Amino acid sequence: MAVATQSLEELCINSIRFLAIDAVEKANSGHPGLPMGAAPMSFVLWNRFMRINPKNPGWHNRDRFILSAGHGSMLQYALLYLSGYEGMTIEDLKQFRQWESKTPGHPEDFMTEGVEVTTGPLGQGISNAVGIAAAEAHFAARFNKPDLSIFNHYTYVIASDGDMMEGVASEACSLAGHWGLGKLIVLYDDNKISLDGDTDMSFTEDVGKRFEAYGWHVTAVEDGNTDLEAIAQAIEESKGVTDKPSLIKVRTTIGYGSPNKANSHDSHGAALGADEVKATRDQLGWQYEPFEVPEDALNHWRKAVERGAKLEDEWNQLYGKYKEQYPEEAATLEQMWSKKLPEGWDKCLPTYTPDDKGDATRNHSGKCLNAIAEVVPQLIGGSADLSTSNKTLLKSSGNFQKGSYEHRNLWFGVREHGMAAICNGLATHGGLIPYCATFLTFTDYMRGSMRLSNLARAGVIYVMTHDSIALGEDGPTHQSVEHFASLRAIPEIVVMRPADGNETSGAYKAAVENRRGPTVIGLSRQNLPNLAGSSIEGTQKGAYILSDSEGTPDIILMGTGSETQLCVKAAEELRNQGKKVRVVSMPSWELFNRQDEQYRESVLPKAVKKRISVEAGITFGWHRYVGDEGIAIGIDRFGASAPGNVCLEKFGFTVDNVLAKAKQLLG
Amino acid sequence: MAVATQSLEELCINSIRFLAIDAVEKANSGHPGLPMGAAPMSFVLWNRFMRINPKNPGWHNRDRFILSAGHGSMLQYALLYLSGYEGMTIEDLKQFRQWESKTPGHPEDFMTEGVEVTTGPLGQGISNAVGIAAAEAHFAARFNKPDLSIFNHYTYVIASDGDMMEGVASEACSLAGHWGLGKLIVLYDDNKISLDGDTDMSFTEDVGKRFEAYGWHVTAVEDGNTDLEAIAQAIEESKGVTDKPSLIKVRTTIGYGSPNKANSHDSHGAALGADEVKATRDQLGWQYEPFEVPEDALNHWRKAVERGAKLEDEWNQLYGKYKEQYPEEAATLEQMWSKKLPEGWDKCLPTYTPDDKGDATRNHSGKCLNAIAEVVPQLIGGSADLSTSNKTLLKSSGNFQKGSYEHRNLWFGVREHGMAAICNGLATHGGLIPYCATFLTFTDYMRGSMRLSNLARAGVIYVMTHDSIALGEDGPTHQSVEHFASLRAIPEIVVMRPADGNETSGAYKAAVENRRGPTVIGLSRQNLPNLAGSSIEGTQKGAYILSDSEGTPDIILMGTGSETQLCVKAAEELRNQGKKVRVVSMPSWELFNRQDEQYRESVLPKAVKKRISVEAGITFGWHRYVGDEGIAIGIDRFGASAPGNVCLEKFGFTVDNVLAKAKQLLG
């Protein structure tokens, strides 16, 4: 029996293992194998390296820890509990995977203090970490002073085989290598087992060599189960490499300690079962009750509290000096941290009258971004290799690159999914408002991360141009049809589709102020007129009356984005024919739905049943607004390659078609 | 001037360049740079290697050519025209990017004979190619006989920097390396320019080393602009490597020949402009009119016709022998090629009565797949590392692996996007019906490829299990909420959500017979009862009456999938209270929408305004079916981590809640 010889370190490591085993067993659901295998590296990392303060999980310069392999969530909950985070008690651990507990199936940053990002969908955490490390590099380059390195933290990741297989991680890690993010250190839990069995079935590439190809520093620990010094040495070595991110391949045994299920997918995704739990207790010489942590181990772990207090205290003194010597920078920084925007920031947003020359909303967007960058220091972002088309370049800033991290223009390359995941990381780090851009259609590529922006409330601004068939010649592969519908379907999201210059400014006002989640702004490739009655204020309500006739309208025409002008023109014609017509501009369903009943009724009175919507996209979902008797004008098929104006005409986005449909309703 | 010294080969290569230049110029839209740079490698490939028959683009054993960098579409159209494909005339080239032309902005296989797959969204083509090469390997291993190699073709790809950056390509290429697909040869147009400028801005990894890490054979051509022999030698060498896919890095100059725009992103995505076109003509010594191909060059190119006829003729003789010696195999093969299913195949689908023990529809699905595999030789597929959860393993077959390509179980690893793209390739090759699987939520990861399944009409079957919050403990990152809505939004798609065993069989009947596009089948994790009245036939109509009361119903309850049972139970209770209730099972909106007006009215009569829908997903889109007066029961927020039955209860998916809503409507 190992009992007598169990060292304090072994006790500490086994504490993680058995908290995970016991919690999964109690829930009869979860993944014990990863925590059991990754316990040693986690112990070494948290015990010897992590600069955190358990009593203040929000300390700005804390090291970040990301469990990219989020299915091993009990590892993270055990670490938080053992390290003395007040938000994580033994009772919380017993509530693993139960309704409204702080210990959900996968780590969720909005449920649990100390969890930096929401992980679980594989590849996301490691990609978020690239964003977090980029944010650290940016803050350090922008704010640190000689001898006053107020930003100086590491971003540590534990990642799994699954993370390594996902394309989003490939994209983000390639970019991390390009950027040379030296403070990003990934421990790859190389256990050669995935849910389906041995990775020999599908994953035999040389991961280390791949990361070297990305420009990473790669090292390995041959025995990650017991060789704690080798783990420590690898982390130390990685910290010494300051111009490259580091990957440490740690060879481990999934389900380590389980006599019959270790090194097998049997320990991956299900409770071990009572018999095997007992056998594991025997094998590891664990004489404690479920959820019992030996006092020695707990005392040792809890030294993190004292260490953390000291670390933050030292930093506070450093920051005190900084504030004294650089009050202006400190003021900027504190404003950025506060999540508040500079007073009156929105005065920078341009406004237009119908006499102003029309323009594409993507151009209006470019002006907004540049104006905002001048007054909102948080703004940072870029495009997935379409900056010229997306109009996303900030003229007042240089390029964020290795050696020039202080700049705010990011170049993501053709890596949409990685871009969105990195932006989630930038948003999560604190102090930044990231934006990213591509054609609207390619939201399909990054939806995995966009969903997490919503779930984890990351305030990313998605600048999505070329938002319909009107993009023209590139054809159906590039033309959005279903994308507004499919994005509106995501819970919590705000989708904006501005009709002109004022509404584009309005969309940015909403997006910049929406710090509880992402905002998607759909923008036209083609020029659009500035409409009478459009406004920043109206846009905040999601839908508003652009023009009206006296009395109860005979018909309501509602449009979004580039098609709103068709409603305006059709209304003029109908009014000439003596009809009472209301035109409603509807840049955002979601903002409109948040208005009170009275406002919604004032814009779309229930009594007016004759309604037409016009949007160059699928009609899916419009029924809610046009009702049983209304007509939705849209395109319920894929687009086609032809000049944009030809596409619009062929697919019925014309004033004549709106008039024809109105006639159909009005008789 | 180079005129006098221009060799026949140069003339042939410049013919590609100027057809591309002229067509882009005429359209004033498109990407001339890639065709100009990739013309030499394309000439060498098509002139010396490609085994195709221009007079029969559908020849089964043709080499496949995939222009993954689809924005360079004029390269492909020029190749088709020059090689003598009858479907591509000089007039077609003049219609580049115009309405309904055969020369759309990006290659679309459904518009243009000779185009193998629809490309444009970067990373897709090269990933499709992995599927096509896998299909070739499968057919060869399954059907070839000693001395009768009826399947023996290569899959050639031209890919760009953008393709190399995309995660989907990383996933697919990692798997191609694992599978060791020796007949896949990728020419990487390494021109170091992307739309945003020099790749130094964002893409500095060592691509060759990365592909070596994947297990590929990697070679390079230093001068891809003029060294035709080096290109030929690299292809020859790659063909000699039979156990690994090959990447040939061909260093080229984008916009080669343009004095002011070569080697610059100025030649990437826009017409060169009249002056620069003239300057390019001068520089390359091109004395011909727009769209004029010198006779010598055309004659040389058109030798492809004779070569091709001979190649196919030889193959036909080979196949003749095969058919004689192996009539049974040939019959199977011809049935597979025919796109027809074996007569009465659907008799294999299991049926159930309410007395049969309930089960999860994912288990019913597993039984269907196994039953179908026995009678439908086309079926092939697998899961993204969730085969145990998705129930997708075919018991009658072994594993498709290097050295055992004849088997039909594919192991995709945790690579959802690559999986879907590979399945598009498998479907495109001809003769196969691919299926793939993961949790429904992770359709978000593969949406880029799923959209293309629809656009390009690839009949992939998407087996998407764990289709709601009822999956339980894994929590909101894994729980589908918006996914049915977001998928239904895609044009052409068929989404099925069967309620029990019969409907699962019905969903497979629809999916296997739907050879014009993909079918997504959403399946429950949890057990469900077999419902009275459910049927395979009813399922084909998308919605049908499961049970009814005499006369006009007071209320219609409609459900999909796992929630249909709630409607059934609520109806019983309401009938006990004397209400006339119709229960409609609605496994597929799309199939229902395709029924005639009369049938739709017979199921959902306009006169019955009191309607309730029940689906454990977002209510988005249901308004169309419940109408202005109806109620959609759904979940318009993210889910939560807790046991599945707790989630269902907490979010209102209970008979009591349906009854409460019915009371609200009925008074």
mmCIF file of N, CA, C and O in Angstrom, chain B residues 272-298:
data_model
loop_
_atom_site.group_PDB
_atom_site.id
_atom_site.type_symbol
_atom_site.label_atom_id
_atom_site.label_comp_id
_atom_site.label_asym_id
_atom_site.label_seq_id
_atom_site.Cartn_x
_atom_site.Cartn_y
_atom_site.Cartn_z
ATOM 1 N N LEU B 272 -7.434 44.572 -63.893
ATOM 2 C CA LEU B 272 -6.168 45.309 -63.953
ATOM 3 C C LEU B 272 -6.374 46.744 -64.427
ATOM 4 O O LEU B 272 -5.624 47.647 -64.052
ATOM 5 N N GLY B 273 -7.383 46.958 -65.248
ATOM 6 C CA GLY B 273 -7.599 48.275 -65.858
ATOM 7 C C GLY B 273 -6.972 48.314 -67.242
ATOM 8 O O GLY B 273 -5.943 47.660 -67.499
ATOM 9 N N ALA B 274 -7.567 49.092 -68.113
ATOM 10 C CA ALA B 274 -7.173 49.080 -69.535
ATOM 11 C C ALA B 274 -5.679 49.335 -69.727
ATOM 12 O O ALA B 274 -5.000 48.637 -70.493
ATOM 13 N N ASP B 275 -5.157 50.325 -69.036
ATOM 14 C CA ASP B 275 -3.741 50.655 -69.223
ATOM 15 C C ASP B 275 -2.831 49.502 -68.823
ATOM 16 O O ASP B 275 -1.881 49.161 -69.529
ATOM 17 N N GLU B 276 -3.150 48.910 -67.687
ATOM 18 C CA GLU B 276 -2.287 47.843 -67.201
ATOM 19 C C GLU B 276 -2.450 46.582 -68.048
ATOM 20 O O GLU B 276 -1.490 45.826 -68.229
ATOM 21 N N VAL B 277 -3.635 46.377 -68.578
ATOM 22 C CA VAL B 277 -3.820 45.244 -69.487
ATOM 23 C C VAL B 277 -2.931 45.420 -70.707
ATOM 24 O O VAL B 277 -2.242 44.489 -71.148
ATOM 25 N N LYS B 278 -2.905 46.640 -71.213
ATOM 26 C CA LYS B 278 -2.056 46.913 -72.373
ATOM 27 C C LYS B 278 -0.584 46.704 -72.010
ATOM 28 O O LYS B 278 0.177 46.057 -72.741
ATOM 29 N N ALA B 279 -0.209 47.225 -70.873
ATOM 30 C CA ALA B 279 1.184 47.084 -70.435
ATOM 31 C C ALA B 279 1.551 45.613 -70.245
ATOM 32 O O ALA B 279 2.681 45.191 -70.534
ATOM 33 N N THR B 280 0.598 44.835 -69.765
ATOM 34 C CA THR B 280 0.853 43.402 -69.574
ATOM 35 C C THR B 280 0.991 42.710 -70.922
ATOM 36 O O THR B 280 1.848 41.838 -71.112
ATOM 37 N N ARG B 281 0.131 43.084 -71.867
ATOM 38 C CA ARG B 281 0.269 42.544 -73.236
ATOM 39 C C ARG B 281 1.673 42.838 -73.770
ATOM 40 O O ARG B 281 2.332 41.972 -74.342
ATOM 41 N N ASP B 282 2.092 44.058 -73.561
ATOM 42 C CA ASP B 282 3.432 44.425 -74.036
ATOM 43 C C ASP B 282 4.493 43.576 -73.347
ATOM 44 O O ASP B 282 5.368 43.011 -73.984
ATOM 45 N N GLN B 283 4.408 43.502 -72.050
ATOM 46 C CA GLN B 283 5.452 42.811 -71.306
ATOM 47 C C GLN B 283 5.549 41.337 -71.682
ATOM 48 O O GLN B 283 6.634 40.778 -71.775
ATOM 49 N N LEU B 284 4.391 40.718 -71.904
ATOM 50 C CA LEU B 284 4.410 39.289 -72.240
ATOM 51 C C LEU B 284 4.433 39.060 -73.748
ATOM 52 O O LEU B 284 4.375 37.905 -74.199
ATOM 53 N N GLY B 285 4.509 40.164 -74.510
ATOM 54 C CA GLY B 285 4.575 40.014 -75.958
ATOM 55 C C GLY B 285 3.321 39.380 -76.536
ATOM 56 O O GLY B 285 3.381 38.530 -77.424
ATOM 57 N N TRP B 286 2.204 39.759 -76.020
ATOM 58 C CA TRP B 286 0.927 39.153 -76.432
ATOM 59 C C TRP B 286 0.265 40.057 -77.453
ATOM 60 O O TRP B 286 -0.241 41.118 -77.138
ATOM 61 N N GLN B 287 0.251 39.582 -78.698
ATOM 62 C CA GLN B 287 -0.198 40.450 -79.785
ATOM 63 C C GLN B 287 -1.631 40.169 -80.208
ATOM 64 O O GLN B 287 -2.070 40.601 -81.267
ATOM 65 N N TYR B 288 -2.359 39.451 -79.365
ATOM 66 C CA TYR B 288 -3.696 39.008 -79.776
ATOM 67 C C TYR B 288 -4.783 39.888 -79.176
ATOM 68 O O TYR B 288 -4.595 40.559 -78.173
ATOM 69 N N GLU B 289 -5.924 39.846 -79.831
ATOM 70 C CA GLU B 289 -7.076 40.614 -79.372
ATOM 71 C C GLU B 289 -7.649 39.986 -78.102
ATOM 72 O O GLU B 289 -7.382 38.821 -77.798
ATOM 73 N N PRO B 290 -8.483 40.755 -77.399
ATOM 74 C CA PRO B 290 -9.174 40.153 -76.255
ATOM 75 C C PRO B 290 -9.918 38.882 -76.663
ATOM 76 O O PRO B 290 -10.545 38.849 -77.729
ATOM 77 N N PHE B 291 -9.808 37.877 -75.851
ATOM 78 C CA PHE B 291 -10.466 36.571 -76.034
ATOM 79 C C PHE B 291 -9.962 35.807 -77.267
ATOM 80 O O PHE B 291 -10.563 34.827 -77.670
ATOM 81 N N GLU B 292 -8.873 36.288 -77.852
ATOM 82 C CA GLU B 292 -8.317 35.560 -78.996
ATOM 83 C C GLU B 292 -7.229 34.608 -78.487
ATOM 84 O O GLU B 292 -6.332 35.013 -77.755
ATOM 85 N N VAL B 293 -7.333 33.356 -78.890
ATOM 86 C CA VAL B 293 -6.293 32.381 -78.533
ATOM 87 C C VAL B 293 -5.555 32.009 -79.817
ATOM 88 O O VAL B 293 -6.194 31.615 -80.801
ATOM 89 N N PRO B 294 -4.231 32.157 -79.840
ATOM 90 C CA PRO B 294 -3.494 31.839 -81.057
ATOM 91 C C PRO B 294 -3.746 30.390 -81.477
ATOM 92 O O PRO B 294 -3.829 29.490 -80.635
ATOM 93 N N GLU B 295 -3.848 30.186 -82.738
ATOM 94 C CA GLU B 295 -4.252 28.882 -83.258
ATOM 95 C C GLU B 295 -3.319 27.755 -82.795
ATOM 96 O O GLU B 295 -3.779 26.683 -82.409
ATOM 97 N N ASP B 296 -2.025 28.040 -82.845
ATOM 98 C CA ASP B 296 -1.062 27.015 -82.416
ATOM 99 C C ASP B 296 -1.345 26.569 -80.984
ATOM 100 O O ASP B 296 -1.294 25.377 -80.666
ATOM 101 N N ALA B 297 -1.583 27.554 -80.152
ATOM 102 C CA ALA B 297 -1.825 27.241 -78.743
ATOM 103 C C ALA B 297 -3.103 26.425 -78.603
ATOM 104 O O ALA B 297 -3.134 25.401 -77.908
ATOM 105 N N LEU B 298 -4.147 26.882 -79.265
ATOM 106 C CA LEU B 298 -5.420 26.175 -79.142
ATOM 107 C C LEU B 298 -5.291 24.748 -79.655
ATOM 108 O O LEU B 298 -5.780 23.798 -79.025
#
